[in-house]
Amino acid sequence: MKRLIAALAGTAVLALAGCGGDDESDVQAFCDQAQEAQASSASLAAPLASGDLDAAKVAMDEVTGQLEAVADEAPDEISDDFEVVTSYNTNLNDQLQQAESPKELSGVLQEVSADSADVEEASASVKAYIDENCGDQSS
């Protein structure tokens, strides 16, 4: 279960980072957004792991909102993969918002894990794009 929670939180981190464009300033903006997304989505893992339903709902809703806000900006190379991850997170959020107990939260996480293979592959593509294009941006 902890592995599933970590994977879901990781998927959100990678997907949230998927915004930007093709020229140098857009890549820099993309990389900046990737950093912000990683910081923001860190709030998702703890409530999922602890079973804090209310905090999990708030955190997941925020993460999903960020995903949906940047979906149109995903670079062409990863736009299809980004769509897979966004759809998965939207579905997870919809189901999570309907959960009424920590037990239901656990059930939601188990149910959506059945679809995680495609999401993991898409997330890997997004991560590869980030690794290739967002190396050391401190200069």
XYZ file of C-alpha atoms in Angstrom:
139
model
C 0.000 0.000 0.000
C 2.822 2.408 0.857
C 4.379 1.710 -2.559
C 1.072 2.546 -4.263
C 0.769 5.803 -2.316
C 4.324 6.771 -3.207
C 3.683 5.959 -6.864
C 0.509 8.050 -6.927
C 2.225 10.997 -5.297
C 5.176 10.604 -7.672
C 2.861 10.500 -10.655
C 1.319 13.760 -9.548
C 4.763 15.343 -9.174
C 5.816 14.311 -12.662
C 2.590 15.289 -14.309
C 2.428 18.645 -12.617
C 5.819 19.429 -13.999
C 4.596 18.971 -17.553
C 4.093 22.488 -18.766
C 6.148 24.644 -21.038
C 6.954 25.048 -24.674
C 9.644 24.805 -27.294
C 11.868 27.888 -27.044
C 14.475 28.552 -24.380
C 12.336 30.857 -22.220
C 9.463 28.368 -22.351
C 11.811 25.567 -21.281
C 12.977 27.731 -18.364
C 9.349 28.399 -17.420
C 8.660 24.680 -17.687
C 11.580 23.908 -15.379
C 10.466 26.546 -12.888
C 6.966 25.057 -12.895
C 8.464 21.599 -12.360
C 10.138 22.815 -9.158
C 6.952 24.456 -7.909
C 4.944 21.344 -8.734
C 7.295 19.089 -6.827
C 7.001 21.287 -3.762
C 3.227 21.495 -4.040
C 2.572 17.819 -4.591
C 4.708 16.850 -1.613
C 1.642 17.653 0.487
C -0.192 14.704 -1.081
C 1.826 11.756 0.250
C 1.375 12.318 3.996
C -2.442 12.443 4.126
C -2.715 9.479 1.759
C -0.307 7.447 3.876
C -1.933 8.422 7.169
C -5.502 7.950 5.974
C -6.410 11.577 6.803
C -9.347 11.700 4.434
C -10.090 15.416 4.632
C -6.449 16.418 4.109
C -6.100 13.884 1.278
C -9.153 15.328 -0.459
C -7.857 18.886 -0.194
C -4.346 17.951 -1.355
C -5.556 15.784 -4.243
C -8.011 18.438 -5.378
C -5.209 21.009 -5.422
C -2.871 18.700 -7.341
C -5.582 17.852 -9.870
C -6.436 21.513 -10.348
C -2.803 22.288 -11.081
C -2.628 19.436 -13.577
C -5.695 20.635 -15.406
C -4.401 24.212 -15.447
C -1.165 23.302 -17.207
C -2.449 20.520 -19.503
C -2.669 22.771 -22.569
C 0.927 23.894 -22.074
C 2.530 20.435 -22.132
C 5.379 20.250 -24.653
C 4.479 18.387 -27.844
C 6.949 15.600 -27.047
C 5.044 14.658 -23.902
C 1.543 15.983 -24.511
C 0.007 12.532 -25.056
C 1.742 11.151 -21.976
C 0.724 14.207 -20.010
C -2.905 13.607 -21.022
C -2.721 10.001 -19.741
C -1.422 11.179 -16.371
C -3.906 14.058 -16.145
C -6.859 11.798 -16.916
C -5.683 9.276 -14.345
C -5.296 11.949 -11.656
C -8.679 13.477 -12.499
C -10.313 10.048 -12.165
C -8.496 9.427 -8.881
C -9.566 12.821 -7.557
C -13.195 12.268 -8.557
C -13.266 8.946 -6.734
C -11.351 10.265 -3.736
C -13.759 13.174 -3.303
C -16.600 10.629 -2.933
C -14.824 8.572 -0.248
C -16.412 8.916 3.177
C -13.941 7.016 5.354
C -10.267 6.063 5.479
C -11.334 2.541 4.522
C -13.009 3.905 1.365
C -9.860 5.940 0.685
C -7.836 2.746 0.778
C -10.332 1.066 -1.538
C -10.112 3.942 -4.016
C -6.331 3.712 -4.057
C -6.450 -0.019 -4.659
C -9.091 0.322 -7.376
C -7.226 2.911 -9.389
C -3.936 1.043 -9.058
C -5.272 -1.429 -11.634
C -4.806 1.272 -14.289
C -1.384 2.369 -13.100
C 0.796 0.553 -15.689
C -0.072 3.008 -18.478
C 0.288 5.903 -16.071
C 3.687 4.734 -14.889
C 4.870 4.512 -18.508
C 3.505 7.985 -19.295
C 5.054 9.382 -16.110
C 8.403 7.888 -17.084
C 8.222 9.746 -20.398
C 7.429 13.008 -18.630
C 10.285 12.413 -16.178
C 12.685 11.702 -19.037
C 11.687 14.994 -20.655
C 12.313 16.820 -17.380
C 15.669 15.123 -16.870
C 16.756 15.982 -20.415
C 15.519 19.584 -20.478
C 15.740 20.785 -16.896
C 19.255 19.878 -15.840
C 21.010 22.435 -13.707
C 19.071 25.672 -14.212
C 20.999 27.664 -11.639
C 23.190 29.565 -14.121
